[in-house]
CSV table of C-alpha atoms and ligand atoms in Angstrom, one decimal:
chain,number,residue,atom,x,y,z
A,1,UNK,CA,20.0,2.1,51.5
A,2,UNK,CA,22.3,3.7,48.9
A,3,UNK,CA,25.9,3.7,50.0
A,4,UNK,CA,27.5,7.1,50.1
A,5,UNK,CA,30.6,7.1,48.0
A,6,UNK,CA,33.0,9.9,47.2
A,7,UNK,CA,30.7,10.9,44.4
A,8,UNK,CA,27.5,11.4,46.3
A,9,UNK,CA,28.9,12.8,49.5
A,10,UNK,CA,28.1,16.4,50.3
A,11,UNK,CA,30.9,18.7,49.1
A,12,UNK,CA,32.0,21.1,51.9
A,13,UNK,CA,34.2,24.2,51.9
A,14,UNK,CA,35.8,25.3,55.1
A,15,UNK,CA,36.7,29.0,55.5
A,16,UNK,CA,39.6,29.9,57.8
A,17,UNK,CA,41.9,32.8,58.7
A,18,UNK,CA,44.4,31.3,61.0
A,19,UNK,CA,45.3,28.2,63.1
A,20,UNK,CA,42.7,25.9,61.6
A,21,UNK,CA,42.2,23.5,64.5
A,22,UNK,CA,38.5,23.2,63.6
A,23,UNK,CA,39.4,22.7,60.0
A,24,UNK,CA,41.8,19.8,61.0
A,25,UNK,CA,39.0,18.4,63.2
A,26,UNK,CA,36.5,18.5,60.3
A,27,UNK,CA,38.9,16.9,57.9
A,28,UNK,CA,39.4,14.0,60.4
A,29,UNK,CA,35.6,13.8,60.7
A,30,UNK,CA,35.2,13.6,56.9
A,31,UNK,CA,37.6,10.7,56.8
A,32,UNK,CA,35.5,8.6,59.2
A,33,UNK,CA,33.7,5.5,57.9
A,34,UNK,CA,30.2,6.4,56.9
A,35,UNK,CA,31.0,10.1,56.8
A,36,UNK,CA,28.7,12.0,54.5
A,37,UNK,CA,30.9,14.9,53.8
A,38,UNK,CA,33.8,15.5,51.5
A,39,UNK,CA,36.0,18.6,52.2
A,40,UNK,CA,36.6,19.8,48.7
A,41,UNK,CA,37.8,23.3,49.3
A,42,UNK,CA,39.7,25.4,51.9
A,43,UNK,CA,39.3,29.1,51.7
A,44,UNK,CA,41.6,31.4,53.6
A,45,UNK,CA,41.4,35.1,54.0
A,46,UNK,CA,45.1,35.2,54.8
A,47,UNK,CA,48.2,33.6,53.2
A,48,UNK,CA,50.8,31.6,55.1
A,49,UNK,CA,48.5,30.7,58.0
A,50,UNK,CA,48.9,27.5,59.9
A,51,UNK,CA,45.5,26.1,58.8
A,52,UNK,CA,46.7,26.0,55.1
A,53,UNK,CA,49.1,23.2,55.8
A,54,UNK,CA,46.1,20.9,56.1
A,55,UNK,CA,45.2,21.6,52.5
A,56,UNK,CA,48.6,20.5,51.3
A,57,UNK,CA,48.8,17.5,53.6
A,58,UNK,CA,45.4,16.2,52.6
A,59,UNK,CA,45.5,17.3,48.9
A,60,UNK,CA,42.5,19.6,49.3
A,61,UNK,CA,42.0,22.5,46.8
A,62,UNK,CA,42.7,25.9,48.4
A,63,UNK,CA,42.2,29.5,47.6
A,64,UNK,CA,43.4,32.6,49.3
A,65,UNK,CA,41.2,35.6,49.0
A,66,UNK,CA,42.4,39.2,48.9
A,67,UNK,CA,39.8,41.1,50.8
A,68,UNK,CA,41.1,44.5,49.8
A,69,UNK,CA,38.5,44.3,47.1
A,70,UNK,CA,35.6,42.5,48.6
A,71,UNK,CA,33.6,42.4,45.3
A,72,UNK,CA,36.4,40.7,43.4
A,73,UNK,CA,37.2,38.4,46.4
A,74,UNK,CA,33.6,37.2,46.4
A,75,UNK,CA,33.5,36.8,42.6
A,76,UNK,CA,36.5,34.5,42.8
A,77,UNK,CA,35.0,32.7,45.8
A,78,UNK,CA,31.7,32.1,44.0
A,79,UNK,CA,33.5,30.8,40.9
A,80,UNK,CA,35.5,28.3,43.0
A,81,UNK,CA,32.5,27.2,45.1
A,82,UNK,CA,30.6,26.4,41.9
A,83,UNK,CA,33.6,24.7,40.3
A,84,UNK,CA,33.9,22.4,43.3
A,85,UNK,CA,30.1,21.9,43.6
A,86,UNK,CA,30.1,23.1,47.2
A,87,UNK,CA,26.8,22.4,49.0
A,88,UNK,CA,27.8,23.5,52.5
A,89,UNK,CA,30.1,26.2,53.8
A,90,UNK,CA,31.6,25.9,57.3
A,91,UNK,CA,33.2,29.0,58.7
A,92,UNK,CA,35.9,28.1,61.2
A,93,UNK,CA,37.7,31.1,62.5
A,94,UNK,CA,37.1,33.1,59.3
A,95,UNK,CA,37.7,36.7,60.2
A,96,UNK,CA,35.9,38.4,57.3
A,97,UNK,CA,32.3,39.4,57.0
A,98,UNK,CA,30.6,37.9,53.9
A,99,UNK,CA,28.3,40.3,52.0
A,100,UNK,CA,24.5,40.0,52.3
A,101,UNK,CA,24.4,39.2,48.6
A,102,UNK,CA,26.8,36.3,49.0
A,103,UNK,CA,24.9,34.9,52.1
A,104,UNK,CA,21.6,35.2,50.2
A,105,UNK,CA,23.1,33.0,47.4
A,106,UNK,CA,23.9,30.3,49.9
A,107,UNK,CA,20.9,30.7,52.2
A,108,UNK,CA,20.8,28.0,54.8
A,109,UNK,CA,24.0,26.6,53.6
A,110,UNK,CA,26.6,28.6,55.6
A,111,UNK,CA,27.3,27.7,59.2
A,112,UNK,CA,29.7,29.1,61.8
A,113,UNK,CA,31.2,28.1,65.1
A,114,UNK,CA,31.4,30.8,67.8
A,115,UNK,CA,33.1,30.5,71.3
A,116,UNK,CA,30.1,31.8,73.4
A,117,UNK,CA,26.6,30.9,74.3
A,118,UNK,CA,24.9,33.0,71.7
A,119,UNK,CA,23.0,35.2,71.6
A,120,UNK,CA,25.3,36.4,74.4
A,121,UNK,CA,28.8,37.7,73.6
A,122,UNK,CA,28.7,38.0,69.8
A,123,UNK,CA,31.9,39.3,68.2
A,124,UNK,CA,35.5,39.0,69.4
A,125,UNK,CA,37.2,38.6,72.8
A,126,UNK,CA,34.4,36.5,74.2
A,127,UNK,CA,36.5,34.8,76.9
A,128,UNK,CA,37.7,38.1,78.3
A,129,UNK,CA,34.2,39.5,78.3
A,130,UNK,CA,32.6,36.5,80.1
A,131,UNK,CA,35.3,36.7,82.8
A,132,UNK,CA,34.9,40.4,83.2
A,133,UNK,CA,31.1,40.0,83.6
A,134,UNK,CA,31.6,37.2,86.2
A,135,UNK,CA,29.5,34.8,84.2
A,136,UNK,CA,28.9,31.3,85.8
A,137,UNK,CA,28.8,29.6,82.4
A,138,UNK,CA,30.2,30.0,78.9
A,139,UNK,CA,30.1,27.7,75.9
A,140,UNK,CA,30.2,27.4,72.2
A,141,UNK,CA,27.6,27.6,69.5
A,142,UNK,CA,27.2,26.4,65.9
A,143,UNK,CA,24.7,28.5,64.0
A,144,UNK,CA,23.5,29.4,60.6
A,145,UNK,CA,25.0,32.5,59.1
A,146,UNK,CA,22.7,35.4,58.2
A,147,UNK,CA,23.5,39.0,57.4
A,148,UNK,CA,23.9,40.0,61.0
A,149,UNK,CA,27.0,39.1,62.9
A,150,UNK,CA,26.7,35.8,65.0
A,151,UNK,CA,22.9,36.1,64.9
A,152,UNK,CA,21.6,33.3,62.7
A,153,UNK,CA,19.5,30.3,63.9
A,154,UNK,CA,21.3,28.2,66.5
A,155,UNK,CA,22.0,24.6,65.5
A,156,UNK,CA,23.8,23.3,68.6
A,157,UNK,CA,25.2,24.6,71.8
A,158,UNK,CA,27.4,23.2,74.5
A,159,UNK,CA,27.7,24.8,78.0
A,160,UNK,CA,30.8,25.0,80.2
A,161,UNK,CA,30.9,25.9,83.8
A,162,UNK,CA,33.5,28.7,84.6
A,163,UNK,CA,35.7,27.9,87.6
A,164,UNK,CA,37.2,30.6,89.8
A,165,UNK,CA,40.7,29.7,88.7
A,166,UNK,CA,39.8,29.9,85.0
A,167,UNK,CA,41.7,32.4,82.8
A,168,UNK,CA,41.2,33.5,79.2
A,169,UNK,CA,43.7,30.9,78.2
A,170,UNK,CA,42.2,28.0,80.2
A,171,UNK,CA,38.7,28.8,78.9
A,172,UNK,CA,39.9,29.1,75.3
A,173,UNK,CA,41.6,25.7,75.6
A,174,UNK,CA,38.6,24.0,77.2
A,175,UNK,CA,36.2,25.6,74.8
A,176,UNK,CA,38.2,24.6,71.7
A,177,UNK,CA,37.9,21.0,72.7
A,178,UNK,CA,34.2,21.4,73.1
A,179,UNK,CA,34.0,23.1,69.7
A,180,UNK,CA,35.7,20.1,68.1
A,181,UNK,CA,33.0,17.9,69.6
A,182,UNK,CA,30.0,19.9,68.5
A,183,UNK,CA,30.9,21.1,65.0
A,184,UNK,CA,30.8,17.6,63.5
A,185,UNK,CA,27.6,16.8,65.5
A,186,UNK,CA,26.0,20.0,64.2
A,187,UNK,CA,26.9,19.1,60.6
A,188,UNK,CA,25.3,15.7,61.1
A,189,UNK,CA,22.2,17.3,62.4
A,190,UNK,CA,21.7,19.6,59.4
A,191,UNK,CA,23.0,17.5,56.6
A,192,UNK,CA,19.8,15.7,55.9
A,193,UNK,CA,18.1,19.0,55.0
A,194,UNK,CA,20.7,20.2,52.6
B,201,GRF,C1,37.5,29.2,67.3
B,201,GRF,O1,37.5,29.6,68.7
B,201,GRF,C2,36.1,29.6,66.7
B,201,GRF,O2,35.1,29.4,67.6
B,201,GRF,C3,36.3,31.0,66.4
B,201,GRF,O3,37.6,31.2,65.9
B,201,GRF,C4,38.4,30.1,66.5
B,201,GRF,C5,39.1,29.4,65.4
B,201,GRF,O4,40.0,28.5,65.8
B,201,GRF,N1,35.3,31.4,65.4
B,201,GRF,P1,40.7,27.5,64.8
B,201,GRF,O5,41.4,28.4,63.7
B,201,GRF,O6,39.7,26.6,64.3
B,201,GRF,O7,41.8,26.8,65.6
């Protein structure tokens, strides 16, 4: 079998807007022996966010998008994705909505991680809403991105039982660690078809 070297690994861009714990986790995953991905580009919709320190530390190219003008932001984005020969986009806490046109350009090549058992609890404040609804379970989902929010085909899900003593903060902590487990697994699952 052909050995995957830095040259024939799949180039990945990770899109963030904040803390970047999933980004950090994916960088660690990409450094593992036999890893098939190479994180080539970090895209942030905000400047000075914590996640951007991982670009500097790991010498990964980064761009910051100014979403005041979405058309220009996506033009810059496309240029950089092409320049870096990006084959897979991983959204990881990216708080902007990509245009339908942009998503069409990368059909089947954009994935996202969401802190709920989709299709339940799309959008924001998921932990608060599952608690308010007295749900027995919550979880996280990796899914393909289509033009509708948190609605694309599901790649992988992990369920978590909600305990009586759970709070927004305890759920968010527990789920984040589950997210870090399933995001790399989901990438492994889809990478053969890219
Ligand atoms: C995660 O909970 C993810 O599911 C959601 O945004 C959060 C990002 O966290 N889409 P981080 O920036 O990766 O730490």
